[in-house]
Amino acid sequence: MPTARNTSWVKNHTIYADAADPLPVWLDATRRALDGLGLAGGRVGVDEHSWFLTVERWKMLQALLPNATLVPEPRIVDHLRLIKSLREIEYLRSAARQVEVGMHAGVEAVAPGVKEREVADAVFSAMITAGAETPLGGVITSGNRTNLAHGSFSERIMEVGDPVYFELSGIYRRYSARLMRTAVVGRPTSEQQHIAETIIRIQDEAIALMRPGTPASVIDRACREPLLASGLRKTYTNRAGYSLAINERPSAGEFIREFVPGVKWILETGMVFHMLMMAGGMGFSETVLVTERGPERLTGMERKLFARG
């Protein structure tokens, strides 16, 4: 209750006590909250796509509200989240600065004989000092582990020639900014340099198209088709970008505006996206704001393949 009073503008609260079986207690709090509003017999919108409304909880909720008509809500809050306010954009700028600090620290820690875990220590220590909030986490892989789409750091020791792949999130006021970069232990090979430069060039050209009124399908094709034509990947089943902002769910993505083949939506001023591209064990990404003047990179770290050690 003290946390609710101190962190929320909502002033009416329904409380519950811990119990050996928490589910009935949690759900009964929902029933009591609706009773207090006089809505337990009305039409109640339910977020049916919620990560946390399990089948078990849904059945119990129906039993606790026999007089209510539970109907799917049309993702009202999700759609309101898509256009960021000026304050939300400032929060995202702060998150972007934090993730850049962490990325710089991670790149600086890369060297022969260093464990991925030691690099992670440098990353997260720097981010905490820069003001990052929990949950801290991200993808830090090296060598043949960079072929994993996702993966936490491990005990693996880095060797000369290894690519080191980072995908990190800065979090400020629960708003997430994301950033991908790749480093090489030692001097990059000509092939590694070619892969990195190709990815960056294609992504730069695609991001330049991110203006209000542009169909998302145009951006997706600008990412996907040149990468496939380059021969760096035989298939590209990943999304090329996704909407990003405040989140308490298991993923930073909002899962309502995705850059994938065949999408029909249009870019609007105030939308924010994580634009990402991976090939050959390397990845580069930016957090991008759509403005009236065009795209603005909220993450400003140098776009290149870093060489360390």
Coordinates of C-alpha atoms in Angstrom, one line a residue:
M1 CA 0.0 0.0 0.0
P2 CA 2.8 2.5 0.7
T3 CA 4.2 1.8 -2.7
A4 CA 0.8 2.3 -4.4
R5 CA 0.2 5.6 -2.6
N6 CA 3.7 6.9 -3.4
T7 CA 4.0 5.9 -7.0
S8 CA 0.5 6.0 -8.5
W9 CA -2.0 8.8 -9.2
V10 CA -4.8 6.3 -8.6
K11 CA -6.2 7.0 -5.1
N12 CA -8.7 4.2 -4.7
H13 CA -7.1 0.9 -3.8
T14 CA -8.4 -2.6 -2.9
I15 CA -6.0 -4.5 -0.7
Y16 CA -5.4 -8.2 0.0
A17 CA -3.4 -10.3 2.4
D18 CA -0.9 -12.9 1.6
A19 CA -2.3 -16.5 1.7
A20 CA -1.1 -20.1 1.3
D21 CA -3.0 -20.2 -2.0
P22 CA -2.7 -16.6 -3.4
L23 CA -4.9 -16.9 -6.5
P24 CA -8.3 -16.8 -4.8
V25 CA -7.1 -13.9 -2.7
W26 CA -5.9 -11.9 -5.7
L27 CA -9.0 -12.5 -7.8
D28 CA -11.3 -11.8 -4.9
A29 CA -9.6 -8.4 -4.7
T30 CA -10.7 -7.9 -8.3
R31 CA -14.3 -8.8 -7.4
R32 CA -14.3 -6.4 -4.4
A33 CA -12.8 -3.6 -6.5
L34 CA -15.7 -4.0 -9.0
D35 CA -18.2 -4.2 -6.2
G36 CA -16.9 -0.9 -4.8
L37 CA -17.4 0.7 -8.2
G38 CA -20.8 -0.7 -8.6
L39 CA -19.8 -2.6 -11.7
A40 CA -19.8 -6.3 -10.7
G41 CA -23.0 -6.8 -12.6
G42 CA -22.1 -4.8 -15.7
R43 CA -20.1 -5.3 -18.9
V44 CA -16.5 -5.6 -17.9
G45 CA -13.7 -5.4 -20.5
V46 CA -11.0 -8.0 -20.1
D47 CA -7.4 -7.8 -21.5
E48 CA -7.6 -11.3 -23.0
H49 CA -4.1 -11.0 -24.5
S50 CA -2.5 -10.3 -21.2
W51 CA 0.7 -12.3 -20.4
F52 CA -0.6 -12.9 -16.9
L53 CA -4.2 -13.9 -17.3
T54 CA -3.7 -17.6 -17.4
V55 CA -6.5 -20.1 -18.2
E56 CA -6.7 -21.0 -14.6
R57 CA -7.1 -17.4 -13.5
W58 CA -9.7 -16.7 -16.3
K59 CA -11.9 -19.5 -15.1
M60 CA -11.7 -18.4 -11.5
L61 CA -12.5 -14.8 -12.5
Q62 CA -15.6 -16.0 -14.3
A63 CA -16.8 -17.9 -11.3
L64 CA -16.2 -15.0 -8.9
L65 CA -18.2 -12.6 -11.2
P66 CA -21.3 -14.6 -12.1
N67 CA -23.4 -11.4 -12.7
A68 CA -20.8 -9.6 -14.9
T69 CA -20.6 -9.9 -18.7
L70 CA -16.9 -10.2 -19.4
V71 CA -16.1 -9.0 -22.9
P72 CA -12.7 -8.6 -24.8
E73 CA -11.4 -5.0 -24.7
P74 CA -10.1 -3.8 -28.0
R75 CA -6.5 -3.2 -26.8
I76 CA -7.5 0.4 -25.7
V77 CA -4.4 1.0 -23.6
D78 CA -2.0 -0.6 -26.1
H79 CA -3.2 1.8 -28.8
L80 CA -2.8 4.8 -26.5
R81 CA 0.8 3.7 -25.8
L82 CA 1.8 3.9 -29.5
I83 CA 2.1 7.8 -29.7
K84 CA 4.6 8.9 -27.0
S85 CA 4.1 12.2 -25.1
L86 CA 6.9 14.7 -24.7
R87 CA 7.5 13.4 -21.2
E88 CA 7.6 9.8 -22.3
I89 CA 10.1 10.8 -25.0
E90 CA 12.3 12.4 -22.4
Y91 CA 12.2 9.2 -20.3
L92 CA 13.3 7.3 -23.4
R93 CA 16.1 9.7 -24.0
S94 CA 17.3 9.0 -20.4
A95 CA 17.1 5.3 -21.0
A96 CA 19.0 5.7 -24.2
R97 CA 21.9 7.5 -22.5
Q98 CA 22.1 4.7 -19.9
V99 CA 22.2 1.9 -22.5
E100 CA 25.0 3.8 -24.3
V101 CA 27.0 4.0 -21.1
G102 CA 26.6 0.3 -20.6
M103 CA 27.5 -0.5 -24.2
H104 CA 30.7 1.6 -24.1
A105 CA 31.7 -0.2 -20.9
G106 CA 31.0 -3.6 -22.4
V107 CA 33.0 -2.9 -25.5
E108 CA 35.9 -1.5 -23.5
A109 CA 35.9 -4.8 -21.4
V110 CA 36.3 -7.0 -24.4
A111 CA 39.8 -8.6 -24.6
P112 CA 41.5 -12.0 -25.1
G113 CA 41.1 -14.2 -22.0
V114 CA 38.2 -12.3 -20.6
K115 CA 35.0 -14.2 -19.7
E116 CA 31.6 -13.1 -21.0
R117 CA 30.6 -12.8 -17.3
E118 CA 33.3 -10.3 -16.7
V119 CA 32.1 -8.2 -19.6
A120 CA 28.5 -8.4 -18.2
D121 CA 29.9 -7.1 -14.8
A122 CA 31.4 -4.1 -16.5
V123 CA 28.1 -3.4 -18.5
F124 CA 25.7 -3.6 -15.6
S125 CA 27.9 -1.8 -13.1
A126 CA 28.2 1.1 -15.5
M127 CA 24.5 1.2 -16.2
I128 CA 23.6 1.2 -12.5
T129 CA 26.0 4.1 -11.9
A130 CA 24.4 5.9 -14.8
G131 CA 21.0 5.6 -13.2
A132 CA 19.5 2.4 -14.8
E133 CA 16.6 0.7 -13.1
T134 CA 15.8 -3.0 -12.7
P135 CA 15.3 -5.4 -14.3
L136 CA 18.9 -5.3 -15.7
G137 CA 19.6 -7.8 -18.5
G138 CA 20.5 -8.3 -22.0
V139 CA 22.2 -10.5 -24.6
I140 CA 26.0 -10.8 -24.3
T141 CA 27.5 -13.7 -26.4
S142 CA 30.8 -14.4 -28.1
G143 CA 32.4 -16.7 -30.6
N144 CA 30.1 -19.4 -31.9
R145 CA 27.5 -18.4 -29.3
T146 CA 26.7 -15.2 -31.4
N147 CA 24.6 -17.4 -33.7
L148 CA 22.0 -17.6 -30.9
A149 CA 19.2 -15.1 -31.4
H150 CA 19.2 -14.6 -27.7
G151 CA 21.4 -15.7 -24.8
S152 CA 22.6 -14.5 -21.5
F153 CA 26.3 -14.2 -20.7
S154 CA 28.2 -17.4 -19.8
E155 CA 31.6 -18.6 -18.4
R156 CA 33.0 -18.7 -22.0
I157 CA 36.5 -17.1 -22.3
M158 CA 37.0 -14.8 -25.3
E159 CA 39.6 -15.6 -27.9
V160 CA 41.3 -13.5 -30.6
G161 CA 39.1 -13.3 -33.7
D162 CA 35.8 -13.8 -31.7
P163 CA 32.8 -11.6 -32.5
V164 CA 31.1 -10.3 -29.3
Y165 CA 27.5 -9.5 -29.7
F166 CA 25.6 -7.1 -27.4
E167 CA 21.8 -6.4 -27.1
L168 CA 21.2 -4.2 -24.1
S169 CA 18.3 -2.2 -22.6
G170 CA 18.4 1.0 -20.6
I171 CA 15.4 1.5 -18.3
Y172 CA 14.3 4.8 -16.9
R173 CA 10.9 5.2 -15.1
R174 CA 10.1 1.7 -16.6
Y175 CA 10.7 3.0 -20.2
S176 CA 13.1 0.9 -22.2
A177 CA 15.6 2.0 -24.9
R178 CA 17.5 -0.8 -26.7
L179 CA 20.8 -1.0 -28.5
M180 CA 22.8 -3.6 -30.3
R181 CA 26.5 -3.5 -31.2
T182 CA 29.2 -6.0 -32.1
A183 CA 32.9 -6.0 -31.3
V184 CA 35.7 -8.3 -32.4
V185 CA 38.5 -9.5 -30.1
G186 CA 41.6 -8.3 -31.9
R187 CA 41.7 -7.1 -35.5
P188 CA 38.5 -7.9 -37.6
T189 CA 38.9 -10.0 -40.7
S190 CA 37.9 -8.6 -44.0
E191 CA 34.8 -10.8 -44.0
Q192 CA 33.8 -9.6 -40.5
Q193 CA 34.3 -6.0 -41.6
H194 CA 32.2 -6.6 -44.8
I195 CA 29.3 -8.1 -42.9
A196 CA 29.2 -5.2 -40.4
E197 CA 29.4 -2.5 -43.1
T198 CA 26.7 -4.2 -45.1
I199 CA 24.3 -4.5 -42.2
I200 CA 24.9 -0.9 -41.1
R201 CA 24.5 0.5 -44.7
I202 CA 21.2 -1.4 -45.3
Q203 CA 19.8 -0.4 -41.9
D204 CA 20.9 3.3 -42.3
E205 CA 19.0 3.4 -45.6
A206 CA 15.9 1.8 -44.1
I207 CA 15.9 4.1 -41.0
A208 CA 16.1 7.2 -43.3
L209 CA 12.7 6.2 -44.7
M210 CA 11.0 6.3 -41.3
R211 CA 8.8 9.4 -41.8
P212 CA 5.2 10.0 -40.8
G213 CA 2.7 8.6 -43.3
T214 CA 5.1 5.9 -44.6
P215 CA 3.6 2.4 -44.7
A216 CA 5.4 0.0 -42.4
S217 CA 5.6 -2.5 -45.3
V218 CA 8.0 -0.1 -47.1
I219 CA 10.4 0.0 -44.1
D220 CA 10.2 -3.7 -43.7
R221 CA 11.1 -4.4 -47.3
A222 CA 13.9 -1.8 -47.1
C223 CA 15.4 -3.9 -44.3
R224 CA 14.6 -7.4 -45.4
E225 CA 15.1 -7.5 -49.2
P226 CA 18.6 -5.9 -49.5
L227 CA 19.9 -8.1 -46.6
L228 CA 18.7 -11.2 -48.4
A229 CA 20.0 -9.9 -51.7
S230 CA 23.4 -9.4 -50.1
G231 CA 23.7 -13.2 -49.5
L232 CA 24.5 -12.7 -45.8
R233 CA 21.4 -14.7 -44.9
K234 CA 19.4 -17.3 -46.9
T235 CA 16.2 -16.5 -44.9
Y236 CA 15.2 -13.6 -42.7
T237 CA 12.4 -14.7 -40.4
N238 CA 13.1 -12.2 -37.7
R239 CA 11.1 -9.0 -37.3
A240 CA 13.1 -5.9 -38.5
G241 CA 11.8 -3.7 -35.7
Y242 CA 9.1 -3.3 -33.1
S243 CA 7.4 -0.6 -31.0
L244 CA 9.0 0.2 -27.7
A245 CA 8.4 2.1 -24.5
I246 CA 7.0 1.4 -21.0
N247 CA 6.8 -2.2 -20.1
E248 CA 6.4 -4.6 -17.2
R249 CA 6.0 -7.7 -19.4
P250 CA 8.6 -10.4 -20.0
S251 CA 9.6 -8.7 -23.3
A252 CA 10.5 -5.1 -24.0
G253 CA 8.5 -5.2 -27.2
E254 CA 4.9 -3.9 -27.2
F255 CA 3.8 -6.6 -29.8
I256 CA 1.3 -4.3 -31.5
R257 CA 3.4 -2.6 -34.2
E258 CA 5.9 -5.0 -35.8
F259 CA 8.0 -4.6 -38.9
V260 CA 7.3 -8.0 -40.6
P261 CA 6.2 -8.9 -44.2
G262 CA 2.6 -7.9 -45.1
V263 CA 1.9 -5.4 -42.4
K264 CA -0.7 -2.7 -43.1
W265 CA -0.2 0.0 -40.6
I266 CA 1.3 3.5 -41.1
L267 CA 4.1 5.3 -39.2
E268 CA 3.0 8.3 -37.1
T269 CA 4.7 11.1 -35.4
G270 CA 5.6 10.1 -31.8
M271 CA 6.1 6.4 -32.4
V272 CA 9.3 4.8 -31.1
F273 CA 10.8 1.6 -32.4
H274 CA 13.7 -0.7 -31.8
M275 CA 15.1 -1.3 -35.3
L276 CA 17.4 -4.3 -35.5
M277 CA 19.4 -6.3 -38.0
M278 CA 21.5 -9.4 -37.6
A279 CA 23.6 -11.6 -39.9
G280 CA 26.8 -13.6 -39.6
G281 CA 26.8 -13.6 -35.8
M282 CA 26.7 -9.8 -35.7
G283 CA 23.9 -7.3 -34.9
F284 CA 23.3 -3.6 -34.9
S285 CA 20.2 -1.7 -33.8
E286 CA 18.9 1.7 -32.7
T287 CA 16.0 3.1 -30.8
V288 CA 14.3 5.4 -33.3
L289 CA 11.7 8.2 -32.7
V290 CA 9.5 9.2 -35.6
T291 CA 9.2 13.0 -35.8
E292 CA 7.6 15.4 -38.2
R293 CA 11.0 16.0 -39.6
G294 CA 11.8 12.3 -40.0
P295 CA 13.6 9.7 -37.9
E296 CA 15.6 10.6 -34.9
R297 CA 18.0 8.2 -33.3
L298 CA 17.5 8.3 -29.6
T299 CA 20.6 6.1 -29.2
G300 CA 23.6 8.0 -30.6
M301 CA 26.5 5.6 -30.2
E302 CA 28.9 5.3 -33.2
R303 CA 27.7 2.8 -35.7
K304 CA 30.7 0.6 -36.5
L305 CA 32.3 -2.8 -35.8
F306 CA 34.4 -2.2 -32.7
A307 CA 37.9 -3.8 -32.4
R308 CA 39.3 -4.6 -29.0
G309 CA 42.4 -6.2 -27.5

